[in-house]
mmCIF file of N, CA and C and ligand atoms in Angstrom:
data_model
loop_
_atom_site.group_PDB
_atom_site.id
_atom_site.type_symbol
_atom_site.label_atom_id
_atom_site.label_comp_id
_atom_site.label_asym_id
_atom_site.label_seq_id
_atom_site.Cartn_x
_atom_site.Cartn_y
_atom_site.Cartn_z
ATOM 1 N N MET E 12 26.242 -8.693 20.211
ATOM 2 C CA MET E 12 26.813 -9.752 19.385
ATOM 3 C C MET E 12 27.735 -9.158 18.326
ATOM 4 N N ASP E 13 28.765 -9.868 18.027
ATOM 5 C CA ASP E 13 29.740 -9.429 17.034
ATOM 6 C C ASP E 13 29.108 -9.435 15.647
ATOM 7 N N THR E 14 29.162 -8.296 14.974
ATOM 8 C CA THR E 14 28.544 -8.240 13.646
ATOM 9 C C THR E 14 29.318 -9.074 12.639
ATOM 10 N N LYS E 15 30.604 -9.293 12.886
ATOM 11 C CA LYS E 15 31.366 -10.154 11.983
ATOM 12 C C LYS E 15 30.847 -11.584 12.031
ATOM 13 N N LEU E 16 30.434 -11.979 13.217
ATOM 14 C CA LEU E 16 29.857 -13.309 13.368
ATOM 15 C C LEU E 16 28.606 -13.427 12.503
ATOM 16 N N LEU E 17 27.818 -12.374 12.490
ATOM 17 C CA LEU E 17 26.592 -12.378 11.699
ATOM 18 C C LEU E 17 26.907 -12.544 10.214
ATOM 19 N N ASP E 18 28.005 -11.967 9.771
ATOM 20 C CA ASP E 18 28.382 -12.063 8.361
ATOM 21 C C ASP E 18 28.582 -13.502 7.901
ATOM 22 N N ILE E 19 29.072 -14.325 8.792
ATOM 23 C CA ILE E 19 29.380 -15.702 8.383
ATOM 24 C C ILE E 19 28.227 -16.654 8.653
ATOM 25 N N LEU E 20 27.205 -16.152 9.326
ATOM 26 C CA LEU E 20 26.075 -17.017 9.627
ATOM 27 C C LEU E 20 25.112 -17.065 8.457
ATOM 28 N N ALA E 21 24.682 -18.255 8.146
ATOM 29 C CA ALA E 21 23.670 -18.420 7.111
ATOM 30 C C ALA E 21 22.591 -19.346 7.654
ATOM 31 N N CYS E 22 21.429 -19.209 7.078
ATOM 32 C CA CYS E 22 20.320 -20.056 7.489
ATOM 33 C C CYS E 22 20.663 -21.531 7.240
ATOM 34 N N PRO E 23 20.472 -22.382 8.241
ATOM 35 C CA PRO E 23 20.786 -23.802 8.047
ATOM 36 C C PRO E 23 19.830 -24.501 7.081
ATOM 37 N N LEU E 24 18.712 -23.876 6.814
ATOM 38 C CA LEU E 24 17.715 -24.498 5.931
ATOM 39 C C LEU E 24 17.931 -24.101 4.471
ATOM 40 N N CYS E 25 17.983 -22.788 4.228
ATOM 41 C CA CYS E 25 18.065 -22.324 2.840
ATOM 42 C C CYS E 25 19.426 -21.729 2.500
ATOM 43 N N LYS E 26 20.319 -21.630 3.504
ATOM 44 C CA LYS E 26 21.666 -21.068 3.339
ATOM 45 C C LYS E 26 21.623 -19.592 2.968
ATOM 46 N N GLY E 27 20.491 -18.996 3.162
ATOM 47 C CA GLY E 27 20.341 -17.573 2.864
ATOM 48 C C GLY E 27 20.819 -16.714 4.017
ATOM 49 N N PRO E 28 20.843 -15.406 3.806
ATOM 50 C CA PRO E 28 21.300 -14.483 4.845
ATOM 51 C C PRO E 28 20.300 -14.386 5.992
ATOM 52 N N LEU E 29 20.817 -14.121 7.169
ATOM 53 C CA LEU E 29 19.985 -13.954 8.349
ATOM 54 C C LEU E 29 20.017 -12.497 8.782
ATOM 55 N N LYS E 30 18.928 -12.094 9.433
ATOM 56 C CA LYS E 30 18.840 -10.724 9.922
ATOM 57 C C LYS E 30 18.739 -10.787 11.442
ATOM 58 N N LEU E 31 19.559 -9.987 12.095
ATOM 59 C CA LEU E 31 19.502 -9.940 13.552
ATOM 60 C C LEU E 31 18.292 -9.129 13.989
ATOM 61 N N ALA E 32 17.522 -9.683 14.891
ATOM 62 C CA ALA E 32 16.352 -8.966 15.391
ATOM 63 C C ALA E 32 16.778 -7.691 16.108
ATOM 64 N N GLU E 33 15.868 -6.726 16.170
ATOM 65 C CA GLU E 33 16.195 -5.437 16.782
ATOM 66 C C GLU E 33 16.651 -5.583 18.227
ATOM 67 N N ASP E 34 16.050 -6.512 18.934
ATOM 68 C CA ASP E 34 16.449 -6.710 20.339
ATOM 69 C C ASP E 34 17.608 -7.708 20.462
ATOM 70 N N LYS E 35 18.117 -8.152 19.332
ATOM 71 C CA LYS E 35 19.278 -9.050 19.262
ATOM 72 C C LYS E 35 19.035 -10.414 19.916
ATOM 73 N N SER E 36 17.788 -10.760 20.085
ATOM 74 C CA SER E 36 17.493 -12.034 20.746
ATOM 75 C C SER E 36 17.274 -13.165 19.746
ATOM 76 N N GLU E 37 17.184 -12.794 18.457
ATOM 77 C CA GLU E 37 16.893 -13.806 17.445
ATOM 78 C C GLU E 37 17.580 -13.461 16.137
ATOM 79 N N LEU E 38 17.843 -14.508 15.362
ATOM 80 C CA LEU E 38 18.296 -14.332 13.987
ATOM 81 C C LEU E 38 17.157 -14.788 13.085
ATOM 82 N N ILE E 39 16.778 -13.917 12.181
ATOM 83 C CA ILE E 39 15.572 -14.147 11.386
ATOM 84 C C ILE E 39 15.914 -14.497 9.945
ATOM 85 N N CYS E 40 15.275 -15.554 9.449
ATOM 86 C CA CYS E 40 15.330 -15.874 8.034
ATOM 87 C C CYS E 40 13.968 -15.559 7.443
ATOM 88 N N LYS E 41 13.926 -14.521 6.638
ATOM 89 C CA LYS E 41 12.652 -14.115 6.034
ATOM 90 C C LYS E 41 12.180 -15.148 5.011
ATOM 91 N N ALA E 42 13.116 -15.749 4.314
ATOM 92 C CA ALA E 42 12.758 -16.696 3.260
ATOM 93 C C ALA E 42 11.985 -17.881 3.827
ATOM 94 N N ASP E 43 12.415 -18.368 4.981
ATOM 95 C CA ASP E 43 11.752 -19.513 5.602
ATOM 96 C C ASP E 43 10.686 -19.098 6.609
ATOM 97 N N GLY E 44 10.695 -17.825 7.001
ATOM 98 C CA GLY E 44 9.775 -17.392 8.041
ATOM 99 C C GLY E 44 10.119 -18.013 9.384
ATOM 100 N N MET E 45 11.422 -18.152 9.643
ATOM 101 C CA MET E 45 11.879 -18.756 10.887
ATOM 102 C C MET E 45 12.760 -17.775 11.656
ATOM 103 N N ALA E 46 12.736 -17.915 12.972
ATOM 104 C CA ALA E 46 13.610 -17.110 13.828
ATOM 105 C C ALA E 46 14.387 -18.048 14.738
ATOM 106 N N PHE E 47 15.714 -17.927 14.675
ATOM 107 C CA PHE E 47 16.581 -18.770 15.494
ATOM 108 C C PHE E 47 16.996 -18.009 16.741
ATOM 109 N N PRO E 48 16.913 -18.633 17.888
ATOM 110 C CA PRO E 48 17.224 -17.914 19.131
ATOM 111 C C PRO E 48 18.715 -17.632 19.286
ATOM 112 N N VAL E 49 19.012 -16.516 19.964
ATOM 113 C CA VAL E 49 20.390 -16.202 20.354
ATOM 114 C C VAL E 49 20.415 -16.269 21.875
ATOM 115 N N ARG E 50 21.168 -17.218 22.392
ATOM 116 C CA ARG E 50 21.220 -17.409 23.840
ATOM 117 C C ARG E 50 22.596 -17.058 24.368
ATOM 118 N N ASP E 51 22.641 -16.087 25.270
ATOM 119 C CA ASP E 51 23.924 -15.625 25.831
ATOM 120 C C ASP E 51 24.893 -15.246 24.718
ATOM 121 N N GLY E 52 24.352 -14.633 23.656
ATOM 122 C CA GLY E 52 25.191 -14.174 22.555
ATOM 123 C C GLY E 52 25.571 -15.262 21.573
ATOM 124 N N ILE E 53 25.082 -16.473 21.791
ATOM 125 C CA ILE E 53 25.423 -17.593 20.902
ATOM 126 C C ILE E 53 24.184 -17.962 20.086
ATOM 127 N N PRO E 54 24.282 -17.859 18.772
ATOM 128 C CA PRO E 54 23.135 -18.248 17.945
ATOM 129 C C PRO E 54 22.927 -19.762 17.974
ATOM 130 N N VAL E 55 21.678 -20.145 18.133
ATOM 131 C CA VAL E 55 21.333 -21.576 18.139
ATOM 132 C C VAL E 55 20.727 -21.899 16.776
ATOM 133 N N MET E 56 21.559 -22.442 15.893
ATOM 134 C CA MET E 56 21.130 -22.649 14.517
ATOM 135 C C MET E 56 20.539 -24.044 14.327
ATOM 136 N N LEU E 57 19.514 -24.320 15.084
ATOM 137 C CA LEU E 57 18.851 -25.616 14.995
ATOM 138 C C LEU E 57 17.396 -25.407 14.618
ATOM 139 N N GLU E 58 16.958 -26.150 13.626
ATOM 140 C CA GLU E 58 15.573 -26.007 13.185
ATOM 141 C C GLU E 58 14.610 -26.341 14.329
ATOM 142 N N SER E 59 15.016 -27.309 15.152
ATOM 143 C CA SER E 59 14.155 -27.731 16.255
ATOM 144 C C SER E 59 13.990 -26.650 17.311
ATOM 145 N N GLU E 60 14.936 -25.701 17.364
ATOM 146 C CA GLU E 60 14.877 -24.611 18.342
ATOM 147 C C GLU E 60 14.258 -23.351 17.745
ATOM 148 N N ALA E 61 14.064 -23.351 16.449
ATOM 149 C CA ALA E 61 13.601 -22.145 15.773
ATOM 150 C C ALA E 61 12.108 -21.924 16.007
ATOM 151 N N ARG E 62 11.743 -20.667 15.896
ATOM 152 C CA ARG E 62 10.366 -20.240 16.050
ATOM 153 C C ARG E 62 9.836 -19.859 14.668
ATOM 154 N N THR E 63 8.584 -20.157 14.424
ATOM 155 C CA THR E 63 7.967 -19.728 13.168
ATOM 156 C C THR E 63 7.476 -18.296 13.334
ATOM 157 N N LEU E 64 7.811 -17.466 12.369
ATOM 158 C CA LEU E 64 7.384 -16.070 12.427
ATOM 159 C C LEU E 64 5.882 -15.973 12.184
ATOM 160 N N ASP E 65 5.257 -15.005 12.839
ATOM 161 C CA ASP E 65 3.844 -14.792 12.534
ATOM 162 C C ASP E 65 3.721 -13.872 11.314
ATOM 163 N N VAL E 66 2.500 -13.683 10.869
ATOM 164 C CA VAL E 66 2.271 -12.976 9.601
ATOM 165 C C VAL E 66 2.852 -11.565 9.624
ATOM 166 N N ASP E 67 2.652 -10.856 10.739
ATOM 167 C CA ASP E 67 3.174 -9.491 10.839
ATOM 168 C C ASP E 67 4.689 -9.462 10.698
ATOM 169 N N GLU E 68 5.350 -10.441 11.314
ATOM 170 C CA GLU E 68 6.800 -10.472 11.292
ATOM 171 C C GLU E 68 7.345 -10.819 9.911
ATOM 172 N N ARG E 69 6.552 -11.577 9.167
ATOM 173 C CA ARG E 69 7.003 -11.957 7.822
ATOM 174 C C ARG E 69 7.007 -10.762 6.882
ATOM 175 N N LEU E 70 6.153 -9.820 7.156
ATOM 176 C CA LEU E 70 6.105 -8.607 6.345
ATOM 177 C C LEU E 70 7.238 -7.694 6.790
ATOM 178 N N ASP E 71 7.963 -7.169 5.836
ATOM 179 C CA ASP E 71 9.046 -6.267 6.201
ATOM 180 C C ASP E 71 8.443 -4.935 6.604
ATOM 181 N N LYS E 72 8.690 -4.558 7.842
ATOM 182 C CA LYS E 72 8.099 -3.314 8.338
ATOM 183 C C LYS E 72 8.985 -2.126 7.992
HETATM 184 ZN ZN1 ZN Y 122 16.264 -19.837 5.511
#
């Protein structure tokens, strides 16, 4: 995924910065504890499609 694209992406809920998951399959908002899927390189910024992070994921490793 284009890192420039990541620069302009913000969380649709809190408008905060998103972090690309290591496997690049998700965009993570730590503030909300949500992960938005990236499908075929396209981020799906919909709350209804987002996954709730589990406790381990919420902690910054
Ligand atoms: Zn957020």
